[in-house]
Amino acid sequence: MSNNKRLICLAMGPLLFALCILLLPSSVFETVAARAAVGTVAWMAFWWVTGPVDYAVTAFLPIALNAVVQMTDMSSVIANYASETILLLLGASILTVSWEETGLDRRIAAKFLGLVGGSFRKQLVFWMLLSAALSSILPNAVVCATVTPIAVSMLKFVGEGDIANSKMGSKLLLYIAYGAGVGGMATPLGGAMNLVTVDYIQQLTGTEYMYVDWVVRFLPLTALVLAITTVFMLWGVKNEASLGGTKEFFAQEYAKLPKMKREEAVCLVLFGIATALAFTRQLYAAYLPGLKPAYVFIIAGILTFLVTRHEDNSRLMLWKSVEGKIVWELIYIFAGGLAAGTLINGSGAAAAIGTAVSHMGLTGGLMTIFVIITLTLLMSDITSNTATAAVAMPIVISIVTGIGENPIPYIYAASVGVNLSYMLPTSIRAIPVGYGLQPRYMLKEGWKISIAIIVLLSLACWALMTYWPAFSMA
């Protein structure tokens, strides 16, 4: 980027912020705080896409701007930079540094390449479906944080580790994140946003909601989203596109690796235990309520500093060397996205948007579904999925009951938008950006798939509501 272009991009950020404060209608956003929160998101999105400063620097804007124009309580903003998810990402980053120190990353990479082969199309499908499948029963942040570094190790093994300059690497990591979002929609266990929705349904009906009912009703929608995502993922990827070898070739490369050392085995076991405990949280939560996935990964990360090398008993991990390899940018980008969402919700901007929608004169049917999916999908792009569910669901219920319609199918439609978001490096989409994916590439891919999802899922939800009576039942 030339210096003049960089200066223009730098100036555009605060200009967008000021324009939002001055020009957004006060009839909708009644307070300066609400308009400033929208301006903060606009500023962050512009700088993330154009990149005049490091992405992590942009992630601290919520703190700086909230100090100048108080939009919400500062402690709630700062808390995002040390949230449980941030600790999860930190612990996972420390564990992956231990892979590099022992050579475990090369062993894992060769193993996965030997299983799937070098066909890039097959690799894309494998990693996206793996991410989607795991996210159907686990929090998508946990899935994305554990699957992404494994894929990065594989990409480094074949010479595609410079994600920012690798088209194949960028696409693979992006669709791992997209897959985690899609899978999260499939069951109530896919994330806290779905549990929030289930709670509203139970309040509305006064009866317990069975999780299997969710799975049945969302099965056709999940299949459709997976199909749409797969089409966009494979579009333009040539059949001959390859990561550089066949299954047999990578199996031979794996066989050439030296025997696994003690320290390598220990780091593999630590990662395996942390992942297993994160994935089976429901089995021990009653006995160890404080041992959440974030703390499991931090404990595992701490334990890597106790590992010694077999040859000379020297320490494997030293903080001075480790801190330079931790993906700090990933952690701060994720935190910045959470903080921006806190500003949107805490300032009243989200509620103002919901109120404006309630005054649009919606009468039910396809157009109402279209508006609901559009609103929730865009909101989940600028704030967390859970926060979107908490804000949007009561608004949807009040709008639909106010026009005398059954709110249940509209709640299901809203859940589509709550779970899916594609364009900005917020929530789990910060994870591939932290590993080098360019936010402008995410926006370029994301806006197209967002339009397709909004249109096709609106039609699908309307068809299910019209022709499938069970879709309108809790």
Tab-separated table of C-alpha atoms in Angstrom:
chain	number	residue	atom	x	y	z
A	1	MET	CA	0.000	0.000	0.000
A	2	SER	CA	1.398	3.396	-0.995
A	3	ASN	CA	1.859	6.008	1.707
A	4	ASN	CA	-0.820	8.297	0.233
A	5	LYS	CA	-3.362	5.481	0.055
A	6	ARG	CA	-2.521	4.478	3.611
A	7	LEU	CA	-3.066	8.031	4.864
A	8	ILE	CA	-6.437	8.180	3.104
A	9	CYS	CA	-7.493	4.872	4.671
A	10	LEU	CA	-6.324	6.045	8.074
A	11	ALA	CA	-8.384	9.221	7.775
A	12	MET	CA	-11.472	7.379	6.540
A	13	GLY	CA	-11.810	5.435	9.791
A	14	PRO	CA	-12.437	8.394	12.116
A	15	LEU	CA	-14.416	10.114	9.352
A	16	LEU	CA	-16.849	7.184	9.221
A	17	PHE	CA	-17.099	7.321	13.003
A	18	ALA	CA	-17.908	11.032	12.954
A	19	LEU	CA	-20.415	10.672	10.099
A	20	CYS	CA	-22.292	7.943	11.983
A	21	ILE	CA	-22.575	10.172	15.043
A	22	LEU	CA	-23.721	13.165	12.996
A	23	LEU	CA	-25.872	11.579	10.283
A	24	LEU	CA	-27.522	8.452	11.685
A	25	PRO	CA	-31.183	9.315	12.373
A	26	SER	CA	-31.788	10.296	15.973
A	27	SER	CA	-35.324	8.969	15.585
A	28	VAL	CA	-33.820	5.473	15.450
A	29	PHE	CA	-30.579	5.856	17.412
A	30	GLU	CA	-31.723	8.244	20.096
A	31	THR	CA	-28.436	8.586	21.959
A	32	VAL	CA	-24.946	9.654	20.923
A	33	ALA	CA	-23.689	6.424	22.523
A	34	ALA	CA	-25.768	4.262	20.156
A	35	ARG	CA	-24.646	6.204	17.080
A	36	ALA	CA	-21.034	6.092	18.273
A	37	ALA	CA	-21.242	2.304	18.714
A	38	VAL	CA	-22.343	1.905	15.093
A	39	GLY	CA	-19.558	4.301	14.102
A	40	THR	CA	-17.017	2.223	15.997
A	41	VAL	CA	-18.024	-0.904	14.078
A	42	ALA	CA	-17.836	1.011	10.781
A	43	TRP	CA	-14.361	2.323	11.659
A	44	MET	CA	-13.117	-1.128	12.683
A	45	ALA	CA	-14.594	-2.851	9.641
A	46	PHE	CA	-13.016	-0.322	7.271
A	47	TRP	CA	-9.564	-0.583	8.844
A	48	TRP	CA	-9.756	-4.369	9.005
A	49	VAL	CA	-10.642	-4.599	5.309
A	50	THR	CA	-8.181	-1.956	4.058
A	51	GLY	CA	-5.380	-2.677	6.540
A	52	PRO	CA	-3.698	0.725	7.084
A	53	VAL	CA	-2.617	-0.514	10.532
A	54	ASP	CA	-2.099	-3.983	11.957
A	55	TYR	CA	-5.344	-5.867	12.547
A	56	ALA	CA	-4.600	-6.240	16.254
A	57	VAL	CA	-4.234	-2.456	16.605
A	58	THR	CA	-7.723	-1.981	15.152
A	59	ALA	CA	-9.002	-4.490	17.706
A	60	PHE	CA	-8.230	-2.046	20.535
A	61	LEU	CA	-10.411	0.724	19.118
A	62	PRO	CA	-13.437	-0.203	21.307
A	63	ILE	CA	-11.405	0.625	24.426
A	64	ALA	CA	-9.989	3.862	23.027
A	65	LEU	CA	-13.267	5.161	21.628
A	66	ASN	CA	-15.316	4.139	24.655
A	67	ALA	CA	-12.911	6.148	26.800
A	68	VAL	CA	-13.639	9.256	24.709
A	69	VAL	CA	-17.343	8.739	23.986
A	70	GLN	CA	-18.674	6.569	26.783
A	71	MET	CA	-20.980	4.117	25.077
A	72	THR	CA	-21.202	1.517	27.832
A	73	ASP	CA	-19.492	0.511	31.061
A	74	MET	CA	-15.755	0.240	30.362
A	75	SER	CA	-15.300	-2.832	32.559
A	76	SER	CA	-17.676	-4.808	30.317
A	77	VAL	CA	-15.631	-3.772	27.263
A	78	ILE	CA	-12.278	-4.662	28.814
A	79	ALA	CA	-13.611	-8.021	30.015
A	80	ASN	CA	-13.715	-9.183	26.389
A	81	TYR	CA	-9.910	-9.062	26.218
A	82	ALA	CA	-9.620	-11.695	28.953
A	83	SER	CA	-12.751	-13.734	28.328
A	84	GLU	CA	-12.907	-17.512	28.527
A	85	THR	CA	-12.679	-17.789	24.750
A	86	ILE	CA	-9.527	-15.657	24.738
A	87	LEU	CA	-7.964	-17.972	27.303
A	88	LEU	CA	-8.998	-20.940	25.165
A	89	LEU	CA	-7.237	-19.436	22.144
A	90	LEU	CA	-4.141	-18.629	24.230
A	91	GLY	CA	-3.941	-22.171	25.577
A	92	ALA	CA	-4.420	-23.648	22.100
A	93	SER	CA	-1.696	-21.352	20.727
A	94	ILE	CA	0.775	-22.477	23.416
A	95	LEU	CA	0.025	-26.112	22.619
A	96	THR	CA	0.657	-25.578	18.909
A	97	VAL	CA	3.993	-23.905	19.704
A	98	SER	CA	4.957	-27.139	21.453
A	99	TRP	CA	4.178	-29.002	18.207
A	100	GLU	CA	6.670	-26.827	16.375
A	101	GLU	CA	9.311	-27.261	19.071
A	102	THR	CA	9.095	-31.069	18.913
A	103	GLY	CA	8.356	-31.564	15.199
A	104	LEU	CA	4.894	-32.912	15.997
A	105	ASP	CA	3.403	-30.427	13.525
A	106	ARG	CA	5.131	-32.166	10.607
A	107	ARG	CA	4.006	-35.592	11.811
A	108	ILE	CA	0.372	-34.477	12.125
A	109	ALA	CA	0.500	-32.748	8.732
A	110	ALA	CA	1.901	-35.797	6.947
A	111	LYS	CA	-0.680	-38.055	8.616
A	112	PHE	CA	-3.662	-35.957	7.487
A	113	LEU	CA	-2.248	-35.593	3.988
A	114	GLY	CA	-1.793	-39.344	3.856
A	115	LEU	CA	-5.422	-39.867	4.867
A	116	VAL	CA	-7.016	-37.449	2.388
A	117	GLY	CA	-4.394	-36.982	-0.302
A	118	GLY	CA	-3.185	-33.856	-2.029
A	119	SER	CA	-6.322	-33.035	-4.047
A	120	PHE	CA	-7.230	-29.528	-2.940
A	121	ARG	CA	-10.936	-30.046	-3.629
A	122	LYS	CA	-10.976	-33.149	-1.410
A	123	GLN	CA	-9.033	-31.330	1.295
A	124	LEU	CA	-11.530	-28.456	1.264
A	125	VAL	CA	-14.495	-30.798	1.575
A	126	PHE	CA	-12.812	-32.870	4.295
A	127	TRP	CA	-11.879	-29.953	6.562
A	128	MET	CA	-15.155	-28.083	6.103
A	129	LEU	CA	-17.266	-31.166	6.845
A	130	LEU	CA	-15.054	-32.104	9.809
A	131	SER	CA	-15.513	-28.617	11.250
A	132	ALA	CA	-19.268	-28.706	10.621
A	133	ALA	CA	-19.700	-32.159	12.140
A	134	LEU	CA	-17.798	-31.314	15.321
A	135	SER	CA	-19.573	-27.976	15.693
A	136	SER	CA	-22.959	-29.677	15.687
A	137	ILE	CA	-22.266	-30.983	19.191
A	138	LEU	CA	-19.552	-28.624	20.473
A	139	PRO	CA	-19.088	-24.850	20.795
A	140	ASN	CA	-17.873	-23.594	17.425
A	141	ALA	CA	-15.051	-21.568	19.021
A	142	VAL	CA	-13.592	-24.754	20.529
A	143	VAL	CA	-13.825	-26.559	17.195
A	144	CYS	CA	-12.333	-23.737	15.152
A	145	ALA	CA	-9.532	-23.171	17.680
A	146	THR	CA	-8.490	-26.840	17.611
A	147	VAL	CA	-9.035	-27.704	13.946
A	148	THR	CA	-7.428	-24.585	12.424
A	149	PRO	CA	-3.868	-25.065	13.799
A	150	ILE	CA	-3.874	-28.675	12.575
A	151	ALA	CA	-4.772	-27.442	9.084
A	152	VAL	CA	-2.090	-24.737	9.340
A	153	SER	CA	0.507	-27.390	10.177
A	154	MET	CA	-0.523	-29.313	7.073
A	155	LEU	CA	-0.288	-26.183	4.920
A	156	LYS	CA	3.196	-25.404	6.255
A	157	PHE	CA	4.263	-28.952	5.441
A	158	VAL	CA	3.407	-28.475	1.748
A	159	GLY	CA	4.824	-24.953	1.508
A	160	GLU	CA	1.536	-23.039	1.795
A	161	GLY	CA	2.125	-21.746	5.328
A	162	ASP	CA	2.171	-18.063	4.310
A	163	ILE	CA	-1.613	-17.807	4.552
A	164	ALA	CA	-1.756	-14.119	3.586
A	165	ASN	CA	-0.182	-14.909	0.217
A	166	SER	CA	-1.620	-18.379	-0.294
A	167	LYS	CA	-4.930	-18.648	-2.132
A	168	MET	CA	-5.271	-22.288	-1.146
A	169	GLY	CA	-4.353	-21.660	2.472
A	170	SER	CA	-6.717	-18.696	2.756
A	171	LYS	CA	-9.651	-20.596	1.283
A	172	LEU	CA	-9.064	-23.669	3.447
A	173	LEU	CA	-8.923	-21.734	6.721
A	174	LEU	CA	-11.880	-19.557	5.772
A	175	TYR	CA	-14.116	-22.529	5.087
A	176	ILE	CA	-13.085	-24.260	8.295
A	177	ALA	CA	-14.543	-21.233	10.077
A	178	TYR	CA	-17.606	-21.243	7.826
A	179	GLY	CA	-18.092	-24.958	8.481
A	180	ALA	CA	-18.026	-24.357	12.225
A	181	GLY	CA	-20.832	-21.816	11.823
A	182	VAL	CA	-22.933	-24.132	9.677
A	183	GLY	CA	-22.510	-27.090	12.014
A	184	GLY	CA	-23.496	-24.988	14.997
A	185	MET	CA	-26.972	-24.569	13.523
A	186	ALA	CA	-27.653	-28.311	13.362
A	187	THR	CA	-28.300	-28.984	17.068
A	188	PRO	CA	-28.934	-26.993	20.260
A	189	LEU	CA	-25.522	-28.187	21.473
A	190	GLY	CA	-23.840	-26.244	18.661
A	191	GLY	CA	-23.514	-23.115	20.749
A	192	ALA	CA	-24.918	-20.902	23.465
A	193	MET	CA	-26.953	-18.963	20.872
A	194	ASN	CA	-29.086	-22.047	20.257
A	195	LEU	CA	-29.605	-22.617	23.970
A	196	VAL	CA	-30.780	-19.001	24.271
A	197	THR	CA	-33.294	-19.678	21.500
A	198	VAL	CA	-34.462	-22.901	23.149
A	199	ASP	CA	-35.022	-20.984	26.385
A	200	TYR	CA	-37.259	-18.462	24.603
A	201	ILE	CA	-39.251	-21.277	22.973
A	202	GLN	CA	-39.753	-22.925	26.373
A	203	GLN	CA	-40.903	-19.617	27.872
A	204	LEU	CA	-43.291	-19.168	24.976
A	205	THR	CA	-44.796	-22.673	25.125
A	206	GLY	CA	-44.490	-23.388	28.837
A	207	THR	CA	-43.184	-26.900	28.088
A	208	GLU	CA	-39.777	-28.532	27.866
A	209	TYR	CA	-38.247	-28.382	24.397
A	210	MET	CA	-36.776	-31.659	23.168
A	211	TYR	CA	-33.439	-31.294	21.398
A	212	VAL	CA	-34.353	-33.971	18.865
A	213	ASP	CA	-37.153	-31.705	17.631
A	214	TRP	CA	-34.554	-29.063	16.774
A	215	VAL	CA	-32.446	-31.599	14.861
A	216	VAL	CA	-35.428	-32.799	12.820
A	217	ARG	CA	-36.575	-29.292	11.904
A	218	PHE	CA	-33.119	-27.994	11.059
A	219	LEU	CA	-31.970	-31.035	9.103
A	220	PRO	CA	-33.219	-29.738	5.715
A	221	LEU	CA	-31.925	-26.227	6.451
A	222	THR	CA	-28.502	-27.501	7.505
A	223	ALA	CA	-28.288	-29.673	4.394
A	224	LEU	CA	-29.174	-26.683	2.213
A	225	VAL	CA	-26.591	-24.430	3.871
A	226	LEU	CA	-23.922	-27.117	3.538
A	227	ALA	CA	-24.779	-27.446	-0.157
A	228	ILE	CA	-24.601	-23.672	-0.706
A	229	THR	CA	-21.335	-23.434	1.218
A	230	THR	CA	-19.822	-26.323	-0.732
A	231	VAL	CA	-20.775	-24.753	-4.086
A	232	PHE	CA	-19.124	-21.461	-3.153
A	233	MET	CA	-16.140	-23.268	-1.673
A	234	LEU	CA	-15.429	-25.330	-4.802
A	235	TRP	CA	-16.354	-22.606	-7.288
A	236	GLY	CA	-13.292	-21.820	-9.391
A	237	VAL	CA	-11.165	-24.570	-7.825
A	238	LYS	CA	-9.842	-26.706	-10.660
A	239	ASN	CA	-9.982	-30.475	-10.453
A	240	GLU	CA	-6.228	-30.672	-10.881
A	241	ALA	CA	-5.512	-28.226	-8.026
A	242	SER	CA	-3.208	-30.054	-5.625
A	243	LEU	CA	-1.260	-29.578	-2.420
A	244	GLY	CA	1.572	-31.496	-3.998
A	245	GLY	CA	1.184	-35.254	-3.922
A	246	THR	CA	-0.978	-38.346	-3.662
A	247	LYS	CA	-2.070	-40.319	-0.600
A	248	GLU	CA	0.719	-42.779	-1.308
A	249	PHE	CA	3.340	-40.018	-1.563
A	250	PHE	CA	2.395	-38.471	1.765
A	251	ALA	CA	2.164	-41.894	3.392
A	252	GLN	CA	5.771	-42.458	2.294
A	253	GLU	CA	6.765	-39.056	3.666
A	254	TYR	CA	5.152	-39.996	6.970
A	255	ALA	CA	7.055	-43.297	7.016
A	256	LYS	CA	10.352	-41.393	6.554
A	257	LEU	CA	9.848	-39.401	9.749
A	258	PRO	CA	11.992	-40.474	12.714
A	259	LYS	CA	10.522	-42.413	15.603
A	260	MET	CA	8.355	-40.260	17.856
A	261	LYS	CA	10.377	-38.817	20.734
A	262	ARG	CA	9.208	-38.746	24.327
A	263	GLU	CA	8.585	-34.996	24.382
A	264	GLU	CA	6.670	-35.206	21.115
A	265	ALA	CA	4.438	-37.937	22.529
A	266	VAL	CA	3.820	-35.935	25.701
A	267	CYS	CA	2.735	-32.847	23.737
A	268	LEU	CA	0.449	-34.974	21.570
A	269	VAL	CA	-1.112	-36.542	24.669
A	270	LEU	CA	-1.623	-33.123	26.282
A	271	PHE	CA	-3.408	-31.832	23.203
A	272	GLY	CA	-5.461	-35.020	22.957
A	273	ILE	CA	-6.512	-34.847	26.609
A	274	ALA	CA	-7.402	-31.146	26.359
A	275	THR	CA	-9.452	-31.737	23.224
A	276	ALA	CA	-11.182	-34.799	24.668
A	277	LEU	CA	-12.080	-32.967	27.891
A	278	ALA	CA	-13.394	-30.004	25.917
A	279	PHE	CA	-15.490	-32.308	23.745
A	280	THR	CA	-16.888	-34.334	26.676
A	281	ARG	CA	-17.593	-31.453	29.041
A	282	GLN	CA	-21.140	-32.652	29.690
A	283	LEU	CA	-19.845	-35.898	31.257
A	284	TYR	CA	-17.960	-34.248	34.108
A	285	ALA	CA	-19.524	-30.784	34.418
A	286	ALA	CA	-21.509	-31.779	37.506
A	287	TYR	CA	-18.340	-32.923	39.307
A	288	LEU	CA	-15.926	-30.232	38.090
A	289	PRO	CA	-18.126	-27.222	37.275
A	290	GLY	CA	-15.167	-24.862	37.009
A	291	LEU	CA	-13.183	-26.956	34.543
A	292	LYS	CA	-14.470	-25.376	31.357
A	293	PRO	CA	-12.732	-25.914	27.980
A	294	ALA	CA	-10.850	-22.615	28.239
A	295	TYR	CA	-9.234	-23.622	31.518
A	296	VAL	CA	-8.505	-27.135	30.280
A	297	PHE	CA	-6.431	-25.671	27.446
A	298	ILE	CA	-4.662	-23.218	29.769
A	299	ILE	CA	-3.738	-26.076	32.117
A	300	ALA	CA	-2.460	-28.136	29.190
A	301	GLY	CA	-0.478	-25.119	27.980
A	302	ILE	CA	1.107	-24.694	31.421
A	303	LEU	CA	2.067	-28.356	31.506
A	304	THR	CA	4.039	-28.031	28.260
A	305	PHE	CA	6.486	-25.790	30.136
A	306	LEU	CA	7.294	-28.750	32.407
A	307	VAL	CA	8.313	-31.006	29.506
A	308	THR	CA	12.017	-31.688	29.003
A	309	ARG	CA	13.921	-32.983	25.992
A	310	HIS	CA	14.904	-36.639	26.035
A	311	GLU	CA	18.478	-36.043	24.867
A	312	ASP	CA	19.724	-33.663	27.552
A	313	ASN	CA	16.755	-32.988	29.858
A	314	SER	CA	16.780	-29.324	28.811
A	315	ARG	CA	13.458	-27.483	28.998
A	316	LEU	CA	11.388	-27.788	25.847
A	317	MET	CA	9.430	-24.546	26.261
A	318	LEU	CA	10.925	-21.240	27.433
A	319	TRP	CA	8.639	-18.211	27.634
A	320	LYS	CA	11.130	-15.951	25.873
A	321	SER	CA	11.022	-18.145	22.786
A	322	VAL	CA	7.368	-19.161	23.078
A	323	GLU	CA	5.921	-15.645	23.326
A	324	GLY	CA	7.299	-14.794	19.896
A	325	LYS	CA	5.456	-17.750	18.343
A	326	ILE	CA	2.042	-17.328	19.993
A	327	VAL	CA	-0.488	-15.918	17.546
A	328	TRP	CA	-1.225	-12.784	19.575
A	329	GLU	CA	-2.932	-11.089	16.650
A	330	LEU	CA	-5.531	-13.854	16.567
A	331	ILE	CA	-6.287	-13.357	20.259
A	332	TYR	CA	-6.669	-9.590	20.028
A	333	ILE	CA	-8.730	-9.619	16.821
A	334	PHE	CA	-11.145	-12.057	18.444
A	335	ALA	CA	-11.315	-9.882	21.559
A	336	GLY	CA	-11.852	-6.728	19.496
A	337	GLY	CA	-14.818	-8.311	17.738
A	338	LEU	CA	-16.342	-9.277	21.084
A	339	ALA	CA	-15.756	-5.760	22.414
A	340	ALA	CA	-17.436	-4.188	19.372
A	341	GLY	CA	-20.451	-6.394	20.044
A	342	THR	CA	-20.485	-5.237	23.662
A	343	LEU	CA	-20.616	-1.619	22.483
A	344	ILE	CA	-23.477	-2.369	20.082
A	345	ASN	CA	-25.519	-4.085	22.779
A	346	GLY	CA	-24.515	-1.993	25.786
A	347	SER	CA	-25.124	1.340	24.035
A	348	GLY	CA	-28.650	0.396	23.010
A	349	ALA	CA	-27.798	0.359	19.288
A	350	ALA	CA	-28.953	-3.257	18.861
A	351	ALA	CA	-32.238	-2.566	20.610
A	352	ALA	CA	-32.733	0.536	18.446
A	353	ILE	CA	-32.276	-1.547	15.296
A	354	GLY	CA	-34.828	-4.044	16.596
A	355	THR	CA	-37.312	-1.294	17.380
A	356	ALA	CA	-36.895	0.139	13.880
A	357	VAL	CA	-37.645	-3.283	12.384
A	358	SER	CA	-40.764	-3.625	14.537
A	359	HIS	CA	-42.081	-0.401	12.958
A	360	MET	CA	-41.670	-1.628	9.375
A	361	GLY	CA	-45.264	-2.834	9.146
A	362	LEU	CA	-44.425	-6.479	8.565
A	363	THR	CA	-47.443	-8.735	8.078
A	364	GLY	CA	-45.904	-12.208	8.127
A	365	GLY	CA	-44.963	-14.587	5.340
A	366	LEU	CA	-41.951	-14.516	3.037
A	367	MET	CA	-41.084	-10.818	3.423
A	368	THR	CA	-41.110	-11.053	7.222
A	369	ILE	CA	-38.839	-14.104	7.102
A	370	PHE	CA	-36.525	-12.289	4.673
A	371	VAL	CA	-36.226	-9.276	6.980
A	372	ILE	CA	-35.651	-11.458	10.057
A	373	ILE	CA	-32.900	-13.545	8.439
A	374	THR	CA	-31.229	-10.462	6.959
A	375	LEU	CA	-31.292	-8.611	10.275
A	376	THR	CA	-30.000	-11.496	12.390
A	377	LEU	CA	-27.286	-12.493	9.900
A	378	LEU	CA	-25.943	-8.943	9.682
A	379	MET	CA	-26.143	-8.478	13.459
A	380	SER	CA	-24.219	-11.703	14.057
A	381	ASP	CA	-21.530	-10.364	11.708
A	382	ILE	CA	-20.890	-7.371	13.973
A	383	THR	CA	-21.525	-8.904	17.366
A	384	SER	CA	-21.447	-12.388	18.862
A	385	ASN	CA	-23.970	-15.029	17.840
A	386	THR	CA	-25.148	-15.396	21.432
A	387	ALA	CA	-25.646	-11.657	21.887
A	388	THR	CA	-27.588	-11.536	18.610
A	389	ALA	CA	-29.876	-14.321	19.825
A	390	ALA	CA	-30.451	-12.587	23.153
A	391	VAL	CA	-31.353	-9.307	21.458
A	392	ALA	CA	-33.178	-10.558	18.369
A	393	MET	CA	-35.367	-13.366	19.702
A	394	PRO	CA	-37.632	-11.252	21.960
A	395	ILE	CA	-37.980	-8.711	19.144
A	396	VAL	CA	-38.984	-11.438	16.673
A	397	ILE	CA	-41.495	-12.882	19.134
A	398	SER	CA	-43.058	-9.490	19.858
A	399	ILE	CA	-43.309	-8.573	16.151
A	400	VAL	CA	-44.877	-11.877	15.103
A	401	THR	CA	-47.289	-12.204	18.006
A	402	GLY	CA	-48.280	-8.587	17.435
A	403	ILE	CA	-49.497	-9.391	13.922
A	404	GLY	CA	-51.334	-12.501	15.140
A	405	GLU	CA	-48.954	-15.095	13.639
A	406	ASN	CA	-47.455	-18.230	15.201
A	407	PRO	CA	-43.943	-17.152	16.278
A	408	ILE	CA	-42.344	-20.626	16.248
A	409	PRO	CA	-41.401	-20.844	12.517
A	410	TYR	CA	-40.125	-17.257	12.624
A	411	ILE	CA	-37.949	-18.124	15.626
A	412	TYR	CA	-36.478	-20.982	13.600
A	413	ALA	CA	-35.866	-18.574	10.705
A	414	ALA	CA	-34.155	-16.137	13.050
A	415	SER	CA	-31.899	-18.969	14.276
A	416	VAL	CA	-30.569	-19.323	10.742
A	417	GLY	CA	-29.274	-15.756	10.733
A	418	VAL	CA	-28.093	-15.989	14.349
A	419	ASN	CA	-25.844	-18.954	13.515
A	420	LEU	CA	-24.540	-17.834	10.123
A	421	SER	CA	-22.234	-14.905	9.411
A	422	TYR	CA	-19.535	-14.604	6.789
A	423	MET	CA	-18.162	-11.139	6.112
A	424	LEU	CA	-16.239	-9.629	9.040
A	425	PRO	CA	-13.379	-11.003	11.204
A	426	THR	CA	-15.522	-11.152	14.321
A	427	SER	CA	-16.364	-14.179	16.472
A	428	ILE	CA	-14.757	-17.407	15.177
A	429	ARG	CA	-13.883	-15.740	11.864
A	430	ALA	CA	-11.115	-13.921	13.732
A	431	ILE	CA	-9.273	-17.244	14.056
A	432	PRO	CA	-8.238	-17.649	10.379
A	433	VAL	CA	-7.412	-13.926	10.243
A	434	GLY	CA	-5.077	-14.420	13.194
A	435	TYR	CA	-3.234	-17.045	11.168
A	436	GLY	CA	-2.788	-14.661	8.241
A	437	LEU	CA	-6.015	-14.642	6.228
A	438	GLN	CA	-6.723	-11.156	4.841
A	439	PRO	CA	-10.035	-9.638	6.028
A	440	ARG	CA	-10.628	-8.169	2.572
A	441	TYR	CA	-10.526	-11.717	1.179
A	442	MET	CA	-13.111	-12.730	3.786
A	443	LEU	CA	-15.326	-9.802	2.799
A	444	LYS	CA	-14.902	-10.609	-0.898
A	445	GLU	CA	-15.999	-14.211	-0.338
A	446	GLY	CA	-18.467	-13.454	2.421
A	447	TRP	CA	-20.774	-10.888	0.845
A	448	LYS	CA	-21.606	-13.211	-2.050
A	449	ILE	CA	-22.406	-16.203	0.111
A	450	SER	CA	-24.348	-13.964	2.528
A	451	ILE	CA	-26.688	-12.845	-0.262
A	452	ALA	CA	-27.179	-16.440	-1.403
A	453	ILE	CA	-27.910	-17.598	2.150
A	454	ILE	CA	-30.383	-14.784	2.820
A	455	VAL	CA	-32.339	-15.363	-0.395
A	456	LEU	CA	-32.316	-19.173	-0.494
A	457	LEU	CA	-32.838	-19.742	3.238
A	458	SER	CA	-35.681	-17.202	3.292
A	459	LEU	CA	-37.396	-19.175	0.538
A	460	ALA	CA	-36.632	-22.472	2.277
A	461	CYS	CA	-37.998	-21.324	5.636
A	462	TRP	CA	-41.125	-19.945	3.966
A	463	ALA	CA	-41.648	-23.234	2.087
A	464	LEU	CA	-41.186	-25.287	5.253
A	465	MET	CA	-43.572	-23.035	7.169
A	466	THR	CA	-46.151	-23.267	4.389
A	467	TYR	CA	-45.957	-26.936	3.437
A	468	TRP	CA	-44.547	-28.742	6.487
A	469	PRO	CA	-46.803	-28.409	9.573
A	470	ALA	CA	-44.098	-29.729	11.922
A	471	PHE	CA	-41.913	-26.685	11.173
A	472	SER	CA	-44.509	-24.505	12.860
A	473	MET	CA	-44.576	-26.637	15.996
A	474	ALA	CA	-42.311	-26.377	19.035
